[in-house]
mmCIF file of C-alpha atoms in Angstrom:
data_model
loop_
_atom_site.group_PDB
_atom_site.id
_atom_site.type_symbol
_atom_site.label_atom_id
_atom_site.label_comp_id
_atom_site.label_asym_id
_atom_site.label_seq_id
_atom_site.Cartn_x
_atom_site.Cartn_y
_atom_site.Cartn_z
ATOM 1 C CA MET O 22 0.180 0.005 -0.029
ATOM 2 C CA LYS O 23 1.711 3.057 -1.232
ATOM 3 C CA LYS O 24 0.464 6.256 0.309
ATOM 4 C CA VAL O 25 1.771 9.695 1.043
ATOM 5 C CA LEU O 26 0.701 11.783 3.818
ATOM 6 C CA GLY O 27 1.745 15.077 5.595
ATOM 7 C CA LEU O 28 2.385 18.829 4.936
ATOM 8 C CA LEU O 29 3.181 19.615 1.239
ATOM 9 C CA PHE O 30 6.407 18.082 0.531
ATOM 10 C CA THR O 31 6.811 16.279 3.471
ATOM 11 C CA ILE O 32 6.031 12.425 3.343
ATOM 12 C CA ALA O 33 4.787 10.480 6.090
ATOM 13 C CA LEU O 34 4.051 6.805 6.522
ATOM 14 C CA ILE O 35 1.041 4.974 7.533
ATOM 15 C CA ALA O 36 0.715 2.205 10.096
ATOM 16 C CA GLY O 37 -0.758 -1.299 9.805
ATOM 17 C CA ALA O 38 -3.864 -2.200 11.340
ATOM 18 C CA ALA O 39 -3.885 -4.287 14.676
ATOM 19 C CA PHE O 40 -6.133 -7.356 14.477
ATOM 20 C CA ALA O 41 -6.154 -10.230 16.940
ATOM 21 C CA LEU O 42 -7.929 -13.533 15.728
ATOM 22 C CA LEU O 43 -9.467 -15.579 18.411
ATOM 23 C CA PRO O 44 -6.882 -18.017 19.712
ATOM 24 C CA ARG O 45 -7.853 -21.553 20.072
ATOM 25 C CA THR O 46 -7.045 -23.302 23.433
ATOM 26 C CA PHE O 47 -7.459 -27.159 23.020
ATOM 27 C CA VAL O 48 -7.665 -29.984 26.031
ATOM 28 C CA LYS O 49 -7.586 -33.176 24.646
ATOM 29 C CA GLN O 50 -8.781 -35.805 27.021
ATOM 30 C CA MET O 51 -11.046 -38.971 27.113
ATOM 31 C CA ALA O 52 -14.503 -37.576 27.149
ATOM 32 C CA VAL O 53 -17.703 -39.395 26.766
ATOM 33 C CA ARG O 54 -21.036 -38.140 25.216
ATOM 34 C CA SER O 55 -24.105 -37.719 27.093
ATOM 35 C CA GLY O 56 -25.766 -40.504 25.391
ATOM 36 C CA LEU O 57 -28.828 -38.935 24.221
ATOM 37 C CA GLU O 58 -29.142 -39.302 20.449
ATOM 38 C CA GLU O 59 -31.206 -36.443 19.180
ATOM 39 C CA ASN O 60 -30.294 -32.883 19.324
ATOM 40 C CA PRO O 61 -32.869 -30.723 20.566
ATOM 41 C CA TYR O 62 -31.460 -27.801 19.021
ATOM 42 C CA TYR O 63 -31.684 -29.186 15.354
ATOM 43 C CA ARG O 64 -33.674 -31.215 13.122
ATOM 44 C CA GLU O 65 -32.428 -32.105 9.470
ATOM 45 C CA GLY O 66 -34.530 -30.555 6.914
ATOM 46 C CA ASP O 67 -35.966 -27.840 9.432
ATOM 47 C CA THR O 68 -36.076 -24.238 8.067
ATOM 48 C CA GLN O 69 -37.809 -22.546 10.829
ATOM 49 C CA TRP O 70 -34.878 -21.317 13.146
ATOM 50 C CA ASP O 71 -34.199 -18.496 15.716
ATOM 51 C CA ASN O 72 -31.644 -16.549 13.943
ATOM 52 C CA GLY O 73 -31.847 -13.204 15.675
ATOM 53 C CA GLY O 74 -33.948 -11.568 12.984
ATOM 54 C CA VAL O 75 -30.423 -11.112 10.656
ATOM 55 C CA GLU O 76 -29.401 -12.545 7.489
ATOM 56 C CA GLU O 77 -26.782 -14.954 8.305
ATOM 57 C CA TYR O 78 -24.327 -14.972 5.439
ATOM 58 C CA TYR O 79 -21.611 -17.590 6.853
ATOM 59 C CA PHE O 80 -24.555 -20.228 7.834
ATOM 60 C CA ASN O 81 -26.240 -19.614 4.525
ATOM 61 C CA ASN O 82 -22.989 -20.186 2.535
ATOM 62 C CA LEU O 83 -21.254 -22.803 4.717
ATOM 63 C CA PRO O 84 -21.390 -26.547 3.609
ATOM 64 C CA SER O 85 -24.664 -28.276 4.852
ATOM 65 C CA LYS O 86 -22.491 -30.399 7.175
ATOM 66 C CA TYR O 87 -22.200 -27.406 9.512
ATOM 67 C CA ASN O 88 -25.463 -26.656 10.177
ATOM 68 C CA GLU O 89 -26.017 -28.798 12.960
ATOM 69 C CA ILE O 90 -23.268 -27.608 14.937
ATOM 70 C CA TYR O 91 -23.742 -23.774 13.806
ATOM 71 C CA ARG O 92 -27.597 -24.100 15.103
ATOM 72 C CA GLU O 93 -26.144 -25.575 18.502
ATOM 73 C CA LEU O 94 -23.643 -23.356 19.099
ATOM 74 C CA TYR O 95 -25.896 -20.224 18.153
ATOM 75 C CA SER O 96 -28.906 -21.464 20.363
ATOM 76 C CA ARG O 97 -26.338 -22.435 23.395
ATOM 77 C CA LEU O 98 -24.487 -19.303 23.159
ATOM 78 C CA SER O 99 -27.225 -16.795 22.484
ATOM 79 C CA ALA O 100 -28.836 -18.462 25.599
ATOM 80 C CA GLY O 101 -25.980 -17.533 27.970
ATOM 81 C CA GLU O 102 -24.421 -21.150 27.954
ATOM 82 C CA ASP O 103 -20.913 -20.406 28.170
ATOM 83 C CA SER O 104 -19.896 -24.001 28.589
ATOM 84 C CA ALA O 105 -21.874 -26.978 28.044
ATOM 85 C CA GLN O 106 -21.219 -30.663 26.274
ATOM 86 C CA ILE O 107 -22.619 -30.805 22.669
ATOM 87 C CA TYR O 108 -24.700 -33.102 20.896
ATOM 88 C CA ALA O 109 -23.425 -32.746 17.355
ATOM 89 C CA GLU O 110 -20.548 -34.900 16.381
ATOM 90 C CA VAL O 111 -18.028 -32.908 14.645
ATOM 91 C CA SER O 112 -14.308 -32.694 14.570
ATOM 92 C CA VAL O 113 -12.198 -30.344 16.513
ATOM 93 C CA GLU O 114 -11.685 -28.405 13.018
ATOM 94 C CA ASP O 115 -15.305 -28.178 11.831
ATOM 95 C CA PHE O 116 -16.074 -27.099 15.506
ATOM 96 C CA TRP O 117 -14.044 -23.843 15.256
ATOM 97 C CA THR O 118 -15.436 -23.465 11.455
ATOM 98 C CA ALA O 119 -18.886 -23.044 13.024
ATOM 99 C CA TYR O 120 -17.843 -21.349 15.852
ATOM 100 C CA TYR O 121 -16.038 -18.574 14.079
ATOM 101 C CA ALA O 122 -18.905 -18.418 11.625
ATOM 102 C CA VAL O 123 -21.681 -17.845 14.417
ATOM 103 C CA LEU O 124 -19.475 -14.945 15.816
ATOM 104 C CA ALA O 125 -19.232 -13.568 12.001
ATOM 105 C CA ASP O 126 -22.945 -13.522 11.648
ATOM 106 C CA HIS O 127 -23.837 -12.478 15.251
ATOM 107 C CA PRO O 128 -22.077 -9.283 16.372
ATOM 108 C CA GLU O 129 -24.702 -9.056 19.345
ATOM 109 C CA LEU O 130 -22.775 -11.855 21.219
ATOM 110 C CA PHE O 131 -20.915 -9.116 22.655
ATOM 111 C CA TRP O 132 -19.913 -10.851 26.008
ATOM 112 C CA ILE O 133 -17.811 -13.548 24.064
ATOM 113 C CA GLY O 134 -13.918 -12.863 24.542
ATOM 114 C CA SER O 135 -11.109 -13.580 22.655
ATOM 115 C CA GLY O 136 -10.355 -17.163 23.717
ATOM 116 C CA ALA O 137 -12.428 -20.547 24.396
ATOM 117 C CA GLU O 138 -11.377 -24.040 25.355
ATOM 118 C CA VAL O 139 -12.777 -27.434 23.671
ATOM 119 C CA GLN O 140 -12.686 -31.000 25.051
ATOM 120 C CA SER O 141 -12.565 -33.705 22.646
ATOM 121 C CA ASN O 142 -12.365 -37.508 22.856
ATOM 122 C CA ALA O 143 -8.817 -38.941 22.551
ATOM 123 C CA VAL O 144 -10.338 -41.742 20.644
ATOM 124 C CA SER O 145 -12.791 -40.367 18.217
ATOM 125 C CA GLY O 146 -11.233 -37.020 17.718
ATOM 126 C CA LYS O 147 -15.010 -35.680 18.203
ATOM 127 C CA VAL O 148 -15.654 -32.559 20.332
ATOM 128 C CA SER O 149 -17.252 -33.135 23.512
ATOM 129 C CA SER O 150 -17.777 -29.930 25.185
ATOM 130 C CA TYR O 151 -16.372 -26.103 25.243
ATOM 131 C CA LYS O 152 -15.766 -23.396 27.667
ATOM 132 C CA ILE O 153 -15.501 -19.832 26.211
ATOM 133 C CA GLU O 154 -13.673 -16.854 27.675
ATOM 134 C CA THR O 155 -16.255 -14.179 28.587
ATOM 135 C CA THR O 156 -15.713 -10.259 28.972
ATOM 136 C CA VAL O 157 -18.904 -9.339 30.617
ATOM 137 C CA PRO O 158 -20.304 -11.506 33.740
ATOM 138 C CA GLU O 159 -23.397 -13.059 33.384
ATOM 139 C CA ASN O 160 -25.345 -10.908 35.706
ATOM 140 C CA GLU O 161 -24.115 -7.863 33.801
ATOM 141 C CA ARG O 162 -25.347 -9.004 30.549
ATOM 142 C CA GLU O 163 -28.945 -7.636 30.397
ATOM 143 C CA MET O 164 -27.770 -4.056 31.349
ATOM 144 C CA THR O 165 -24.894 -3.932 28.925
ATOM 145 C CA ARG O 166 -27.113 -5.063 26.174
ATOM 146 C CA GLY O 167 -29.869 -2.219 26.776
ATOM 147 C CA ARG O 168 -26.548 0.183 26.867
ATOM 148 C CA LEU O 169 -25.423 -1.427 23.477
ATOM 149 C CA GLU O 170 -29.034 -1.148 21.974
ATOM 150 C CA GLU O 171 -29.432 2.694 23.327
ATOM 151 C CA ALA O 172 -26.012 3.234 21.771
ATOM 152 C CA ALA O 173 -26.595 1.899 18.553
ATOM 153 C CA ASP O 174 -30.237 3.770 18.297
ATOM 154 C CA ILE O 175 -28.536 7.163 18.927
ATOM 155 C CA CYS O 176 -26.748 6.526 15.786
ATOM 156 C CA ILE O 177 -29.682 5.585 14.089
ATOM 157 C CA ARG O 178 -31.828 8.779 15.297
ATOM 158 C CA GLN O 179 -29.298 10.739 13.405
ATOM 159 C CA THR O 180 -30.591 9.365 10.131
ATOM 160 C CA ASP O 181 -34.275 9.424 8.294
ATOM 161 C CA GLU O 182 -36.129 6.665 6.977
ATOM 162 C CA SER O 183 -36.679 8.767 3.959
ATOM 163 C CA TRP O 184 -32.726 9.133 3.106
ATOM 164 C CA SER O 185 -31.524 6.459 0.738
ATOM 165 C CA ASP O 186 -30.286 3.355 1.909
ATOM 166 C CA TYR O 187 -26.951 4.409 1.004
ATOM 167 C CA GLY O 188 -27.134 7.659 2.693
ATOM 168 C CA ARG O 189 -27.896 5.759 6.014
ATOM 169 C CA ILE O 190 -25.287 3.502 5.939
ATOM 170 C CA LYS O 191 -22.755 6.559 4.960
ATOM 171 C CA SER O 192 -24.152 8.168 8.225
ATOM 172 C CA VAL O 193 -23.427 5.063 10.368
ATOM 173 C CA TYR O 194 -19.797 4.873 8.877
ATOM 174 C CA GLU O 195 -19.438 8.695 9.840
ATOM 175 C CA TYR O 196 -20.787 8.194 13.199
ATOM 176 C CA LEU O 197 -18.195 5.410 14.183
ATOM 177 C CA ILE O 198 -15.506 7.486 12.575
ATOM 178 C CA ASP O 199 -16.303 10.545 14.715
ATOM 179 C CA THR O 200 -17.055 8.734 17.921
ATOM 180 C CA VAL O 201 -14.655 6.000 18.157
ATOM 181 C CA VAL O 202 -10.643 6.262 18.927
ATOM 182 C CA TYR O 203 -8.192 3.790 17.134
ATOM 183 C CA ASN O 204 -6.582 2.244 19.991
ATOM 184 C CA ALA O 205 -4.181 -1.171 19.485
ATOM 185 C CA GLN O 206 -4.431 -1.339 23.492
ATOM 186 C CA ALA O 207 -8.013 -0.818 23.870
ATOM 187 C CA PRO O 208 -9.910 -3.408 26.433
ATOM 188 C CA ASP O 209 -12.545 -5.842 24.985
ATOM 189 C CA ASN O 210 -11.415 -4.469 21.408
ATOM 190 C CA GLN O 211 -12.592 -7.565 19.681
ATOM 191 C CA CYS O 212 -16.399 -6.898 20.620
ATOM 192 C CA MET O 213 -18.506 -4.024 19.670
ATOM 193 C CA GLN O 214 -18.848 -2.548 23.171
ATOM 194 C CA SER O 215 -15.234 -1.507 22.627
ATOM 195 C CA ALA O 216 -16.238 0.897 20.064
ATOM 196 C CA LEU O 217 -20.172 1.663 21.109
ATOM 197 C CA LEU O 218 -19.256 2.190 24.843
ATOM 198 C CA ASN O 219 -15.758 2.548 25.511
ATOM 199 C CA HIS O 220 -15.334 4.552 22.097
ATOM 200 C CA GLN O 221 -12.010 3.272 21.899
ATOM 201 C CA SER O 222 -11.075 0.157 19.464
ATOM 202 C CA VAL O 223 -9.166 -1.590 16.551
ATOM 203 C CA CYS O 224 -10.697 -3.058 13.569
ATOM 204 C CA ALA O 225 -12.734 -5.941 15.077
ATOM 205 C CA GLY O 226 -14.533 -3.547 17.013
ATOM 206 C CA TYR O 227 -15.469 -1.075 14.772
ATOM 207 C CA ALA O 228 -16.661 -4.067 12.365
ATOM 208 C CA LYS O 229 -18.823 -5.641 14.581
ATOM 209 C CA ALA O 230 -20.403 -2.101 15.764
ATOM 210 C CA PHE O 231 -20.918 -1.122 12.172
ATOM 211 C CA GLN O 232 -22.183 -4.546 11.494
ATOM 212 C CA TYR O 233 -24.601 -4.570 14.598
ATOM 213 C CA ILE O 234 -26.169 -1.088 13.764
ATOM 214 C CA CYS O 235 -26.701 -2.101 10.127
ATOM 215 C CA HIS O 236 -28.643 -5.078 11.447
ATOM 216 C CA ARG O 237 -30.737 -2.883 13.707
ATOM 217 C CA MET O 238 -31.446 -0.878 10.507
ATOM 218 C CA GLY O 239 -32.513 -4.000 8.753
ATOM 219 C CA TYR O 240 -29.719 -3.941 6.562
ATOM 220 C CA PHE O 241 -27.490 -7.052 5.143
ATOM 221 C CA CYS O 242 -23.992 -6.789 6.751
ATOM 222 C CA THR O 243 -21.488 -9.141 6.869
ATOM 223 C CA TYR O 244 -18.033 -9.405 8.849
ATOM 224 C CA VAL O 245 -15.169 -10.206 6.548
ATOM 225 C CA THR O 246 -11.699 -11.525 8.143
ATOM 226 C CA GLY O 247 -8.495 -11.466 6.532
ATOM 227 C CA SER O 248 -5.088 -9.358 6.524
ATOM 228 C CA ILE O 249 -3.637 -6.231 4.746
ATOM 229 C CA ARG O 250 -1.020 -6.648 2.193
ATOM 230 C CA SER O 251 1.420 -4.536 4.071
ATOM 231 C CA GLY O 252 1.202 -7.046 7.143
ATOM 232 C CA GLY O 253 -1.191 -7.753 9.657
ATOM 233 C CA ASP O 254 -4.555 -9.492 10.366
ATOM 234 C CA HIS O 255 -7.750 -7.231 9.415
ATOM 235 C CA ALA O 256 -11.488 -7.066 9.355
ATOM 236 C CA TRP O 257 -13.927 -4.849 7.775
ATOM 237 C CA ASN O 258 -17.619 -5.541 6.276
ATOM 238 C CA ILE O 259 -19.495 -6.308 3.181
ATOM 239 C CA VAL O 260 -23.002 -4.485 2.992
ATOM 240 C CA ARG O 261 -25.766 -4.939 0.381
ATOM 241 C CA ILE O 262 -27.405 -1.918 -1.662
ATOM 242 C CA ASP O 263 -30.296 -2.261 -4.177
ATOM 243 C CA GLY O 264 -28.893 -5.875 -4.893
ATOM 244 C CA ASN O 265 -25.444 -5.096 -5.259
ATOM 245 C CA TYR O 266 -22.731 -5.821 -2.476
ATOM 246 C CA TYR O 267 -19.857 -3.113 -1.530
ATOM 247 C CA HIS O 268 -16.771 -3.234 0.886
ATOM 248 C CA VAL O 269 -16.751 -1.132 3.644
ATOM 249 C CA ASP O 270 -13.821 -0.502 6.181
ATOM 250 C CA VAL O 271 -14.869 1.710 8.839
ATOM 251 C CA THR O 272 -11.400 1.377 10.504
ATOM 252 C CA TRP O 273 -9.491 2.602 7.348
ATOM 253 C CA GLY O 274 -12.008 5.654 7.127
ATOM 254 C CA ASP O 275 -10.877 6.955 10.310
ATOM 255 C CA PRO O 276 -8.264 9.531 9.919
ATOM 256 C CA VAL O 277 -6.493 8.768 13.199
ATOM 257 C CA PHE O 278 -5.957 5.510 11.978
ATOM 258 C CA ALA O 279 -5.108 6.812 8.444
ATOM 259 C CA GLY O 280 -2.260 8.858 10.007
ATOM 260 C CA ALA O 281 -3.169 11.948 11.471
ATOM 261 C CA GLN O 282 -0.581 12.897 14.259
ATOM 262 C CA GLU O 283 -1.009 14.246 17.606
ATOM 263 C CA ASP O 284 1.308 16.972 16.550
ATOM 264 C CA GLY O 285 -0.982 18.096 13.825
ATOM 265 C CA THR O 286 1.108 17.108 10.814
ATOM 266 C CA GLY O 287 -1.248 14.524 9.454
ATOM 267 C CA ILE O 288 -4.501 14.964 7.203
ATOM 268 C CA THR O 289 -7.718 14.951 9.487
ATOM 269 C CA VAL O 290 -10.303 14.348 6.862
ATOM 270 C CA THR O 291 -12.736 11.073 6.700
ATOM 271 C CA ASN O 292 -11.157 8.828 4.191
ATOM 272 C CA TYR O 293 -13.996 7.817 2.033
ATOM 273 C CA ASN O 294 -12.269 5.271 -0.239
ATOM 274 C CA TYR O 295 -13.176 2.654 2.006
ATOM 275 C CA LEU O 296 -17.468 3.486 1.900
ATOM 276 C CA CYS O 297 -18.943 1.081 -0.676
ATOM 277 C CA CYS O 298 -16.070 0.288 -2.660
ATOM 278 C CA THR O 299 -15.257 -2.393 -5.382
ATOM 279 C CA ASP O 300 -13.069 -5.793 -5.052
ATOM 280 C CA GLU O 301 -10.840 -4.090 -7.521
ATOM 281 C CA GLU O 302 -10.295 -0.940 -5.212
ATOM 282 C CA ILE O 303 -10.204 -2.868 -1.657
ATOM 283 C CA LEU O 304 -8.055 -5.895 -3.191
ATOM 284 C CA THR O 305 -4.770 -3.764 -3.788
ATOM 285 C CA THR O 306 -4.781 -3.447 -0.153
ATOM 286 C CA HIS O 307 -6.830 -6.111 1.818
ATOM 287 C CA VAL O 308 -6.677 -9.819 1.255
ATOM 288 C CA PRO O 309 -9.844 -11.706 2.392
ATOM 289 C CA ASP O 310 -8.749 -14.773 4.504
ATOM 290 C CA GLY O 311 -10.679 -17.394 2.438
ATOM 291 C CA THR O 312 -12.762 -18.557 5.400
ATOM 292 C CA ILE O 313 -15.839 -18.314 3.316
ATOM 293 C CA SER O 314 -16.402 -17.327 -0.268
ATOM 294 C CA LEU O 315 -17.189 -13.664 -0.565
ATOM 295 C CA PRO O 316 -19.898 -12.036 -2.681
ATOM 296 C CA SER O 317 -18.594 -9.995 -5.766
ATOM 297 C CA CYS O 318 -18.313 -6.621 -5.150
ATOM 298 C CA THR O 319 -18.336 -4.838 -8.888
ATOM 299 C CA ASP O 320 -20.761 -1.885 -8.823
ATOM 300 C CA SER O 321 -19.551 1.640 -8.522
ATOM 301 C CA THR O 322 -22.914 3.184 -8.416
ATOM 302 C CA TYR O 323 -22.356 4.383 -4.536
ATOM 303 C CA ASN O 324 -18.692 5.459 -5.270
ATOM 304 C CA TYR O 325 -18.463 8.290 -2.762
ATOM 305 C CA TYR O 326 -16.580 10.337 -4.991
ATOM 306 C CA ARG O 327 -18.710 10.004 -7.896
ATOM 307 C CA ILE O 328 -21.733 10.684 -5.982
ATOM 308 C CA ASN O 329 -20.536 14.022 -4.633
ATOM 309 C CA GLY O 330 -18.895 15.522 -7.774
ATOM 310 C CA MET O 331 -15.252 14.780 -6.726
ATOM 311 C CA TYR O 332 -14.851 12.143 -9.613
ATOM 312 C CA TYR O 333 -12.292 13.062 -12.610
ATOM 313 C CA GLU O 334 -12.016 10.654 -15.349
ATOM 314 C CA ASN O 335 -9.271 12.648 -17.272
ATOM 315 C CA TRP O 336 -6.798 15.312 -16.442
ATOM 316 C CA ASP O 337 -7.817 18.720 -17.174
ATOM 317 C CA TYR O 338 -6.011 21.551 -16.123
ATOM 318 C CA GLY O 339 -8.944 24.367 -16.308
ATOM 319 C CA VAL O 340 -11.513 21.845 -14.572
ATOM 320 C CA ILE O 341 -8.958 21.263 -11.628
ATOM 321 C CA TYR O 342 -8.026 24.765 -11.229
ATOM 322 C CA ASN O 343 -11.533 26.037 -11.128
ATOM 323 C CA ALA O 344 -12.385 23.211 -8.624
ATOM 324 C CA LEU O 345 -9.426 24.659 -6.449
ATOM 325 C CA MET O 346 -10.532 28.114 -6.595
ATOM 326 C CA GLU O 347 -14.304 27.358 -6.150
ATOM 327 C CA SER O 348 -13.297 25.193 -2.982
ATOM 328 C CA VAL O 349 -11.402 27.954 -1.175
ATOM 329 C CA GLN O 350 -13.940 30.751 -2.335
ATOM 330 C CA ARG O 351 -16.699 28.574 -0.472
ATOM 331 C CA GLY O 352 -14.772 28.160 2.632
ATOM 332 C CA ASP O 353 -14.381 24.490 2.635
ATOM 333 C CA SER O 354 -11.760 23.202 4.874
ATOM 334 C CA SER O 355 -10.247 20.772 2.106
ATOM 335 C CA ILE O 356 -10.530 19.369 -1.344
ATOM 336 C CA VAL O 357 -10.793 15.847 -2.387
ATOM 337 C CA MET O 358 -10.252 14.417 -5.947
ATOM 338 C CA LYS O 359 -10.495 10.950 -7.195
ATOM 339 C CA PHE O 360 -8.988 10.288 -10.749
ATOM 340 C CA GLY O 361 -10.240 7.769 -13.461
ATOM 341 C CA THR O 362 -6.931 6.771 -14.717
ATOM 342 C CA ARG O 363 -3.282 6.602 -13.201
ATOM 343 C CA ASP O 364 -2.372 8.765 -16.078
ATOM 344 C CA ALA O 365 -4.550 11.653 -14.784
ATOM 345 C CA TYR O 366 -3.420 10.967 -10.957
ATOM 346 C CA GLU O 367 0.276 11.173 -11.733
ATOM 347 C CA THR O 368 -0.150 14.374 -13.984
ATOM 348 C CA ALA O 369 -2.464 15.933 -11.079
ATOM 349 C CA LYS O 370 0.258 15.370 -8.443
ATOM 350 C CA PHE O 371 2.816 16.562 -10.755
ATOM 351 C CA GLU O 372 0.988 19.722 -11.614
ATOM 352 C CA LEU O 373 -0.254 20.178 -7.870
ATOM 353 C CA PHE O 374 2.884 19.897 -5.988
ATOM 354 C CA THR O 375 5.682 20.167 -8.422
ATOM 355 C CA ASN O 376 4.355 23.182 -10.632
ATOM 356 C CA ARG O 377 2.546 24.438 -7.323
ATOM 357 C CA MET O 378 -0.841 24.680 -9.273
ATOM 358 C CA TYR O 379 -2.416 25.480 -5.569
ATOM 359 C CA TYR O 380 -0.406 28.663 -5.341
ATOM 360 C CA ASP O 381 -3.127 30.967 -6.628
ATOM 361 C CA ALA O 382 -5.877 29.241 -3.812
ATOM 362 C CA ASP O 383 -3.321 29.825 -1.307
ATOM 363 C CA GLN O 384 -3.003 33.240 -2.278
ATOM 364 C CA TYR O 385 -6.727 33.601 -2.094
ATOM 365 C CA LEU O 386 -6.851 32.512 1.399
ATOM 366 C CA MET O 387 -3.766 34.671 2.477
ATOM 367 C CA ASN O 388 -5.553 37.958 1.314
ATOM 368 C CA ALA O 389 -8.646 36.673 3.275
ATOM 369 C CA TYR O 390 -6.839 36.005 6.529
ATOM 370 C CA GLY O 391 -4.663 38.866 6.005
ATOM 371 C CA THR O 392 -1.417 36.841 6.551
ATOM 372 C CA THR O 393 1.895 36.199 4.021
ATOM 373 C CA THR O 394 2.489 32.575 4.285
ATOM 374 C CA TRP O 395 -0.051 29.826 4.372
ATOM 375 C CA ASN O 396 0.877 26.025 5.057
ATOM 376 C CA ASN O 397 -1.458 22.975 3.698
ATOM 377 C CA LYS O 398 -1.790 19.475 4.515
ATOM 378 C CA TYR O 399 -2.172 16.782 1.938
ATOM 379 C CA ALA O 400 -2.295 13.195 1.240
ATOM 380 C CA THR O 401 -2.172 11.329 -1.934
ATOM 381 C CA ASP O 402 -3.578 7.478 -2.041
ATOM 382 C CA ASP O 403 -1.701 5.561 -4.985
ATOM 383 C CA ASP O 404 -4.054 2.490 -4.570
ATOM 384 C CA PHE O 405 -7.274 4.836 -5.213
ATOM 385 C CA LEU O 406 -5.979 7.698 -7.070
ATOM 386 C CA VAL O 407 -7.193 10.197 -4.670
ATOM 387 C CA ILE O 408 -5.363 13.493 -3.686
ATOM 388 C CA THR O 409 -6.926 15.487 -0.932
ATOM 389 C CA ILE O 410 -5.641 18.898 0.255
ATOM 390 C CA GLN O 411 -6.543 20.422 3.551
ATOM 391 C CA TRP O 412 -6.976 24.086 3.365
ATOM 392 C CA LEU O 413 -7.484 24.825 7.036
#
């Protein structure tokens, strides 16, 4: 991922993401099953299940052999069974596949921590029981659930049902960016309460909070795990609007994560590259882990820059010059420009930062503010072909 960030003619590097996958803890021992043959949590062929009212992408796209253990785990975990013997006869590997799938589909299981213990039969290899690590005591979960629902609804109340689906999803993206600080040391950062209640999190907390709020609004949203090409595990989301799928990475939309420094040398503008982007765009920096087959994200209808008149297919000196001057005359704090081709983008960088094309805009600001000097901050994104200049 090649990005440039900082004061004009000053380069700063962007740090990678911090995301911890749930560790697996195994305890091998001789264990016997309960002897009950019928699984009360699952009957083959029955499609009437309590799924919490959400569209379970992982359940719907995993092979059917996982149906029984998925349903049993979801039923037990959602009922607060932090440990139990299980009915489904599954290998340790299949148990973990279903376990992660349940957590990926259901961010509302907020009390499940970063570890779990599995006991298996040393002879058959089948799992006999589990015990999860929890982050919220059982007697505090209902109160915490209520706080999370209210926190999510505060965000939702900032939108209006008359808005487009894109507009409401965009508002959730912006709300989380505005209210959550990226902090790799944040407590409970694999759960959504780190973002919605503590307002400090990492990618897992951002992504689960975004998913949870979207679910409460009735939108499809799934959780994606993988890595970033520069190194490090990562998590983000996929949403569906008007039948098309789009990647959303709230973490990378946060300017604090993207490189805004406490000393003020970085850009502090929300990054919209990762709102409703395509496979082609996000896969330059993100790598899904292949846990499950993801829907194709190829539509660019809801590209932020196209919608907001910030997209330039080709380089045109007069058009860009006018855009710069109109931006400062309106009193904008920044201008963002996305280019349709790499040639246009490279020409823009050369004209703006080598030939100082922005000088007339700065001169306008100096006159307006009665000063003889002016400093700009800027960022260039070589993956998304986006240039941001922060005027104020």
